[in-house]
CSV table of C-alpha atoms and ligand atoms in Angstrom, one decimal:
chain,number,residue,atom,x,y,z
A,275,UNK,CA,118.5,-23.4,-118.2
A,276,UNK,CA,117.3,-22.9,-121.7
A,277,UNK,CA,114.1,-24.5,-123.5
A,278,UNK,CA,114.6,-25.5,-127.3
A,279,UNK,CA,113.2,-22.3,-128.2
A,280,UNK,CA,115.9,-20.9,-126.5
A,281,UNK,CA,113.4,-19.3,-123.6
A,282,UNK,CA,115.5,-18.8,-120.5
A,283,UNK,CA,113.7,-20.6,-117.3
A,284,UNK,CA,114.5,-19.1,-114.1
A,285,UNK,CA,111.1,-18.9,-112.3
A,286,UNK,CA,109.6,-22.1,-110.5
A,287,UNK,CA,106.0,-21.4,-108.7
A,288,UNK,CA,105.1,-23.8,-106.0
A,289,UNK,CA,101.8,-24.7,-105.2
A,290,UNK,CA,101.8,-26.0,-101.8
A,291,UNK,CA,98.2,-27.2,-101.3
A,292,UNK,CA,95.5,-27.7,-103.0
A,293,UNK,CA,93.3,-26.3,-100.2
A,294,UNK,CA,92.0,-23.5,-99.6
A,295,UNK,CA,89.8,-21.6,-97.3
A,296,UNK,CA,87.9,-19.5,-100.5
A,297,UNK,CA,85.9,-20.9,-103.1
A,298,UNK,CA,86.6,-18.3,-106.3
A,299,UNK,CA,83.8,-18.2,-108.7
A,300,UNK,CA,86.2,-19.1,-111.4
A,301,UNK,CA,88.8,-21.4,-109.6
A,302,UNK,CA,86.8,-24.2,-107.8
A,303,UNK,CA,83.2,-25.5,-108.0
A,304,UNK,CA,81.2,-24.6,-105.0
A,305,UNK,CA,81.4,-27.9,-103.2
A,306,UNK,CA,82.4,-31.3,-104.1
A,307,UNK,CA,85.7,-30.6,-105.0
A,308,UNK,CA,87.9,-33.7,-104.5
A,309,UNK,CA,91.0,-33.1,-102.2
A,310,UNK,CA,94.1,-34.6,-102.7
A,311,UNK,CA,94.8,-37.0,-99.7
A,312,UNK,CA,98.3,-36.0,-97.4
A,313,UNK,CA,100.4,-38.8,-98.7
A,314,UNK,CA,99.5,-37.2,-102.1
A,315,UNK,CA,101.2,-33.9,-101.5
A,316,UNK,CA,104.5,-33.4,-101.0
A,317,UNK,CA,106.3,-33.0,-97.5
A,318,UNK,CA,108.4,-30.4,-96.5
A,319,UNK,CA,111.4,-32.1,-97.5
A,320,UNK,CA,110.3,-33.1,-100.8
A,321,UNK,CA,109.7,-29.5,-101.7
A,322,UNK,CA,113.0,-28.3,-100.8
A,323,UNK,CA,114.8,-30.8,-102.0
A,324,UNK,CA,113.4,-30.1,-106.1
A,325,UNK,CA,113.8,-26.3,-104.8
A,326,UNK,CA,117.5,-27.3,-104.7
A,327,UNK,CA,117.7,-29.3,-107.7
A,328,UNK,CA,116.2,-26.5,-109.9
A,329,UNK,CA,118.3,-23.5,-108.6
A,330,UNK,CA,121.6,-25.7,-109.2
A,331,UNK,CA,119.9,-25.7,-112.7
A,332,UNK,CA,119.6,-22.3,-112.9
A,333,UNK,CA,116.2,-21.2,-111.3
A,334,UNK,CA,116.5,-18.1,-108.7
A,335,UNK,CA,113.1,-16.8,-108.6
A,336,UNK,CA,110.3,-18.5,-106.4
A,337,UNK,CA,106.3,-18.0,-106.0
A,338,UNK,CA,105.0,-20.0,-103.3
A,339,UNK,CA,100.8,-20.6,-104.3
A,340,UNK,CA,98.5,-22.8,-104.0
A,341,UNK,CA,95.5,-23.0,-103.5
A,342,UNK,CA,95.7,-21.2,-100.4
A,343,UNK,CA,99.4,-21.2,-99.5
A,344,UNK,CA,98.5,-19.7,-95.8
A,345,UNK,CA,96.4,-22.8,-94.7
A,346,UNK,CA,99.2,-25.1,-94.7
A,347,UNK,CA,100.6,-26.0,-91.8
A,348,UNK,CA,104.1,-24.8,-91.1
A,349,UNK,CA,104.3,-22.3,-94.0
A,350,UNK,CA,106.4,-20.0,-92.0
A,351,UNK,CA,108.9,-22.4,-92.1
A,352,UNK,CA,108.5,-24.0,-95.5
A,353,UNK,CA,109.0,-20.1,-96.5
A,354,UNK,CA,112.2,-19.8,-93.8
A,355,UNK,CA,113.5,-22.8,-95.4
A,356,UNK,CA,113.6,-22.0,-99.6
A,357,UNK,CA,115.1,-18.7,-98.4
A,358,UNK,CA,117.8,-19.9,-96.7
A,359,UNK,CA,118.8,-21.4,-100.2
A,360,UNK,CA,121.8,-19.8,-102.0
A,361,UNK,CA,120.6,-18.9,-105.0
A,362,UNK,CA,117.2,-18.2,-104.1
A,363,UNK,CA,117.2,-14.5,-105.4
A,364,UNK,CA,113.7,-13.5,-105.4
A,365,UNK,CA,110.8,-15.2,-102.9
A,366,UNK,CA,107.5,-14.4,-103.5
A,367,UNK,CA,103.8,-15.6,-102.2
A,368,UNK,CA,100.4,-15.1,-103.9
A,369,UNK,CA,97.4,-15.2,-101.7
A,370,UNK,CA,94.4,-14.7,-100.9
A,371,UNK,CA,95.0,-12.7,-98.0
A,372,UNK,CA,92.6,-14.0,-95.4
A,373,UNK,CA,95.0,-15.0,-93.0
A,374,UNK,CA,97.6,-12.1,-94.1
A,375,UNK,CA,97.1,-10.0,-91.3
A,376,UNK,CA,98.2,-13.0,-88.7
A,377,UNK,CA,101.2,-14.3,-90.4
A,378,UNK,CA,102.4,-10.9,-92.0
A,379,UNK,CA,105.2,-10.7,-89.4
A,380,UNK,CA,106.3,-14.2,-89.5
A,381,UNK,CA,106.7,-14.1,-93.1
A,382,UNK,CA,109.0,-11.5,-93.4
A,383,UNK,CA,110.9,-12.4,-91.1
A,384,UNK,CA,111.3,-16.1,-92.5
A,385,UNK,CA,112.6,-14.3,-95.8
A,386,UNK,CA,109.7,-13.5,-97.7
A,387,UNK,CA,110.3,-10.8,-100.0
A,388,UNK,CA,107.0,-9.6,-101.3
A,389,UNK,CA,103.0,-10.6,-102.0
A,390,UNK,CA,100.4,-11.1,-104.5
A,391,UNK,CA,97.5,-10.5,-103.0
A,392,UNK,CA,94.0,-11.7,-105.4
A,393,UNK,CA,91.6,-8.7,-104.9
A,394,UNK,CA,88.5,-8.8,-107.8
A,395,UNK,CA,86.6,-5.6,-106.4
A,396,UNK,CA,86.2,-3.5,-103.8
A,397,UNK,CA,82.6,-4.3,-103.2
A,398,UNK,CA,82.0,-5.9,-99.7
A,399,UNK,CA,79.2,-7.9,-100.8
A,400,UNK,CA,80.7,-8.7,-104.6
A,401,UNK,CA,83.7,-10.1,-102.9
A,402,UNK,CA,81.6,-12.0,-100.9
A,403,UNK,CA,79.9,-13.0,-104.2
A,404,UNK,CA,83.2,-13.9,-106.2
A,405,UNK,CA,84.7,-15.9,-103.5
A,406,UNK,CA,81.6,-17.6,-102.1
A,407,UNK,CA,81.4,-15.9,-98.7
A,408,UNK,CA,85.1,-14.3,-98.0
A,409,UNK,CA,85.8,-11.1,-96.2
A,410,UNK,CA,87.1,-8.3,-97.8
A,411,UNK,CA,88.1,-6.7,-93.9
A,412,UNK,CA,90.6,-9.3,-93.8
A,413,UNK,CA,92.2,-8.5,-97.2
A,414,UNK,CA,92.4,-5.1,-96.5
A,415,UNK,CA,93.9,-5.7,-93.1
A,416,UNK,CA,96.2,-8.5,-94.9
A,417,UNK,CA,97.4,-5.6,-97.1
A,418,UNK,CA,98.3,-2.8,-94.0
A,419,UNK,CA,99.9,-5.3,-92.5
A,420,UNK,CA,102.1,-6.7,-95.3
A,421,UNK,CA,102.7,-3.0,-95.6
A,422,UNK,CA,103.8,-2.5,-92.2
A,423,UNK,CA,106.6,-5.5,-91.7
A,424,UNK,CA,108.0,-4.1,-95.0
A,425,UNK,CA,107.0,-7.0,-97.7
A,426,UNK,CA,107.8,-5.0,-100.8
A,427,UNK,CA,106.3,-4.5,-103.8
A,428,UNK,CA,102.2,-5.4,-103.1
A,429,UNK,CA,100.9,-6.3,-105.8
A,430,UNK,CA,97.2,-6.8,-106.6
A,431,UNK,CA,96.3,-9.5,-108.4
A,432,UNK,CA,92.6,-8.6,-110.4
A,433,UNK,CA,90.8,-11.1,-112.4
A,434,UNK,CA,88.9,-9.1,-114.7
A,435,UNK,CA,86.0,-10.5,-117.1
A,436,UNK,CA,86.3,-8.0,-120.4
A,437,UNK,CA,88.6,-5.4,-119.8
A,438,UNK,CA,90.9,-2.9,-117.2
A,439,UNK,CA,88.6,-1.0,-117.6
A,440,UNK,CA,85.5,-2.1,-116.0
A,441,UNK,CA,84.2,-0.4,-112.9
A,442,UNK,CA,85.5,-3.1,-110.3
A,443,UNK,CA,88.6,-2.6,-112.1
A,444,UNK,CA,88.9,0.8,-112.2
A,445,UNK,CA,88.4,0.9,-108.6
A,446,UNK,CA,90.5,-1.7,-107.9
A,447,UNK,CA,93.4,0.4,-110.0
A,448,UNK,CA,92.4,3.5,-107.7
A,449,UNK,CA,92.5,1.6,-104.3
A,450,UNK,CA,95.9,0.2,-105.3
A,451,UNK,CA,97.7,3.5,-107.0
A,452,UNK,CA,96.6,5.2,-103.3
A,453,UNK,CA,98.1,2.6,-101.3
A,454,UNK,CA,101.1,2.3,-103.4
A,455,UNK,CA,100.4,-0.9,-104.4
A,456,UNK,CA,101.0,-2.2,-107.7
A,457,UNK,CA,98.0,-4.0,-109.5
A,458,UNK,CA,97.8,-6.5,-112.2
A,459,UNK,CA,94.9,-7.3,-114.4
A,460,UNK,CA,94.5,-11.4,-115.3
A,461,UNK,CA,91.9,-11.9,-118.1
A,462,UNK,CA,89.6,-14.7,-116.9
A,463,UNK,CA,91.2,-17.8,-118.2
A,464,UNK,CA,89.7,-21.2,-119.3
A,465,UNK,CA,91.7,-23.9,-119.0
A,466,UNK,CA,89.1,-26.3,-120.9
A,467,UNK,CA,89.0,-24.0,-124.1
A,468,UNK,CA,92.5,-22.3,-123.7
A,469,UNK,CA,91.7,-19.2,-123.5
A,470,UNK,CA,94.2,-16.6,-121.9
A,471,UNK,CA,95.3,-13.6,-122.8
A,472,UNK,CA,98.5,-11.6,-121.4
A,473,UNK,CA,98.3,-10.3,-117.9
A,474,UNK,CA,98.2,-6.5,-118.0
A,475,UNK,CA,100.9,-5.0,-116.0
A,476,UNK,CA,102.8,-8.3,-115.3
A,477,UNK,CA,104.9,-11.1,-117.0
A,478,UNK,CA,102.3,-13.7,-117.0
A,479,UNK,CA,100.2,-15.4,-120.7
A,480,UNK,CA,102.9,-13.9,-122.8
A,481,UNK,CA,104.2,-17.6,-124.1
A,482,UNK,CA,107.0,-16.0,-126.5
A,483,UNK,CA,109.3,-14.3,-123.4
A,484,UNK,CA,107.9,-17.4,-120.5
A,485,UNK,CA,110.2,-18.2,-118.4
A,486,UNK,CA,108.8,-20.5,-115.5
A,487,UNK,CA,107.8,-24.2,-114.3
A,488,UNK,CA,105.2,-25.5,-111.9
A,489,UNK,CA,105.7,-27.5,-109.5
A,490,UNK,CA,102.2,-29.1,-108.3
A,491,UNK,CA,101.5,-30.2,-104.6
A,492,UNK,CA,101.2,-33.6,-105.8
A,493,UNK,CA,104.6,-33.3,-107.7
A,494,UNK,CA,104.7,-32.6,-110.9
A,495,UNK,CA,106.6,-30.3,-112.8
A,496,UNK,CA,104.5,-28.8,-115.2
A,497,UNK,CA,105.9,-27.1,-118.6
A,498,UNK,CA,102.8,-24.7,-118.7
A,499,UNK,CA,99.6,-23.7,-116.6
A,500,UNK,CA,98.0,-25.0,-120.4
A,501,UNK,CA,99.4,-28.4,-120.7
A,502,UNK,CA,98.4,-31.6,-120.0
A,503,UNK,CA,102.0,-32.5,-119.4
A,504,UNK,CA,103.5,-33.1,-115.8
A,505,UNK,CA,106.4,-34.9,-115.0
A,506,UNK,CA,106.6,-36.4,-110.9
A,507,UNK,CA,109.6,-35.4,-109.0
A,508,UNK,CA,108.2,-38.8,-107.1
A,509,UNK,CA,108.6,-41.3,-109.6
A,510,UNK,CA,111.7,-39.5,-112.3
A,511,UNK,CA,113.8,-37.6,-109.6
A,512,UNK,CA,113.2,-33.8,-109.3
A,513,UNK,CA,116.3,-33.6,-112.1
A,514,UNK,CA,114.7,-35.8,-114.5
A,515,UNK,CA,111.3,-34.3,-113.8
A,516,UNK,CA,112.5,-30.5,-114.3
A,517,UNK,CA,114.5,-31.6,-117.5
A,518,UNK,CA,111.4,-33.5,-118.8
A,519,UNK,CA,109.2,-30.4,-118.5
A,520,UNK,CA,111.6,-28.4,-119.7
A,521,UNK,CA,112.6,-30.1,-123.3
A,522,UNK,CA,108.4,-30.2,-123.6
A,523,UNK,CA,107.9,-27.1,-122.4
A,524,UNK,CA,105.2,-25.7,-125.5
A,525,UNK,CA,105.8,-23.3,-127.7
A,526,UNK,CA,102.6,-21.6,-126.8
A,527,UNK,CA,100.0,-22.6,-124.2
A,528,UNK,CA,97.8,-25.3,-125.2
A,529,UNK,CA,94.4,-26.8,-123.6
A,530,UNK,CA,94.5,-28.1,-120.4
A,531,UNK,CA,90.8,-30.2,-119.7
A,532,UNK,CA,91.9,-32.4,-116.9
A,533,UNK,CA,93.7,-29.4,-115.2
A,534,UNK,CA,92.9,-26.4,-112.3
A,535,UNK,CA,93.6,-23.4,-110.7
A,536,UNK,CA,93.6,-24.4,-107.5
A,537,UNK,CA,95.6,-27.6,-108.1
A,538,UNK,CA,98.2,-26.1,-110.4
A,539,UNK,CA,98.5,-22.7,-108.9
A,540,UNK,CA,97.2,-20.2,-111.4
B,608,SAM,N1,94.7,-18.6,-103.3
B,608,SAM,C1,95.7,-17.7,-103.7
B,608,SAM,C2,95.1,-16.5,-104.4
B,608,SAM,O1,93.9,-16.6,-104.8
B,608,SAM,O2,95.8,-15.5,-104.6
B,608,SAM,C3,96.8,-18.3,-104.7
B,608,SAM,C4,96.3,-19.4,-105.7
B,608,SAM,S1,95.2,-18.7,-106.9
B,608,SAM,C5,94.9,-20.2,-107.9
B,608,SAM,C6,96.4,-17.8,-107.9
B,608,SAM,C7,95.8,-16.8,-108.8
B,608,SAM,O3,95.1,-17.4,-109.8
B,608,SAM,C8,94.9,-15.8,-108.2
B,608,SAM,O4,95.3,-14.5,-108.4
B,608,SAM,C9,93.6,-16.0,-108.9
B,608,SAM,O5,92.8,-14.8,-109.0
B,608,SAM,C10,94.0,-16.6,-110.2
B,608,SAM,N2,93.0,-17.4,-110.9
B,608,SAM,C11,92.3,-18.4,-110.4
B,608,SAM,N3,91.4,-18.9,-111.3
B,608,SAM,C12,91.6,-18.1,-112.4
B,608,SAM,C13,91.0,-18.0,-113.7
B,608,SAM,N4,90.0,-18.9,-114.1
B,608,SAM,N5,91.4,-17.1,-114.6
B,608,SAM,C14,92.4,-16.2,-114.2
B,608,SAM,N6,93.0,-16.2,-113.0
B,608,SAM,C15,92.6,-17.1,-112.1
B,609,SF4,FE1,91.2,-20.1,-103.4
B,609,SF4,FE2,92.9,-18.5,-104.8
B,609,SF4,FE3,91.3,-20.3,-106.1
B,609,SF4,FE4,90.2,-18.2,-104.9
B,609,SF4,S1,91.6,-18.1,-106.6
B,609,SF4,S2,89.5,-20.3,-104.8
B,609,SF4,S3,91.5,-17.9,-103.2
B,609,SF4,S4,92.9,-20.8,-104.7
């Protein structure tokens, strides 16, 4: 499917919960953050069912996000599911990584192709810092494992604040180029004053060649991580709600005050 300026949309990321088990300097507040309640997020079926609808519309490439992706229940076979689609041509997670190590296995053999996995630094006590008490042990034994069971390419995802090359960066770059892993740096975004900037070694912030929709896990289709805009696959249909986002999908990103990481998906 094409937007009306003639950008062609074949990549739908799905953030599955707005949970997660982090708290990210830069994605959520410390505490009080206001969880969606069950009934608000989509089931099982609901997801699949707009994964259908938007392949037979042309989309074959899907990221499964979140929040944290890995702390809802039954991902396995969410994941097992969208791969059995025809159509589905590329399957990808981001995450975290705290629970990689434990579901590795699982997920490749549900159909996951390959990972994001967020890494910032590769200070112990910094990570700890940026993610308000996570373990950096568990992303590095998230990574060996995705490496063992075959998920293919890692890729690193770094938030950075100024530039690629800052020293959490740079080390970051070095830890990765070792491993094999790729690595991408994401320019600290603000979704209150717009500000993004391409990511550096990926697809991502580069509005003119975009070619994806959100699907939140409340259900909406969103035309861009900046945009107020969201259509629900609840109340239009997933078919209106994809064609809805797509005819408004921006020319460039905008502001996006009411909106967040977490609850969008980065
Ligand atoms: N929890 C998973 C994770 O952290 O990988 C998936 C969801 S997270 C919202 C997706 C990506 O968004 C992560 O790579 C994270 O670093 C990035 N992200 C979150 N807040 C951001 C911000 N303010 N600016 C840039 N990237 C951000
Ligand atoms: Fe959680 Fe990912 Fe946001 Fe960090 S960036 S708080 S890991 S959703």
């Amino acid at each position: 499917m094409y937007d009306r300026y003639n950008r062609r949309v074949n990549y739908l990321r799905i953030s599955v919960t707005d949970r997660c088990n982090l708290r990210c300097v830069y994605c959520m507040p410390a505490e009080g953050v206001v969880q969606l309640s069950h009934t608000d997020i989509l089931s099982f079926d609901e997801i699949l069912e707009v994964v259908h609808v938007a392949v037979d519309m042309g989309v074959d490439k899907i990221r499964i996000t979140g929040g944290e992706p890995l702390v809802r229940k039954g991902i396995v076979h969410l994941v097992k599911m969208i791969a059995e689609i025809d159509g589905v041509k590329d399957l990808a997670m981001t995450s975290n990584a705290s629970f990689l190590s434990k579901y590795a296995r699982d997920l490749k053999d549900a159909g996951l192709h390959r990972i994001n996995v967020s890494l910032d630094t590769m200070n112990p006590e910094k990570y700890a810092e940026i993610t308000r008490g996570g373990d950096i042990n568990a992303v590095f034994a998230g990574l060996k494992a995705a490496e063992k069971v075959g998920l293919n390419p890692i890729k690193i995802n770094c938030v950075i604040s100024n530039s690629s090359d800052e020293p959490d960066a740079r080390m970051v770059r070095d830890f990765a180029n070792k491993n094999g892993y790729q690595v991408r740096f994401i320019h600290m975004m603000d979704l209150e004053t717009g500000y993004f900037q391409p990511v550096e070694g990926g697809e991502g912030g580069n509005c003119a060649s975009c070619n994806r929709l959100r699907l939140t896990s409340n259900g909406l289709i969103k035309p861009c991580l900046f945009s107020t805009r969201g259509y629900s696959v609840r109340e239009l249909g997933p078919q209106e709600a994809i064609e809805m986002a797509l005819k408004h999908k921006p020319k460039r990103g905008g502001l996006n005050p009411e909106g967040s990481f977490y609850s969008i998906g980065g």
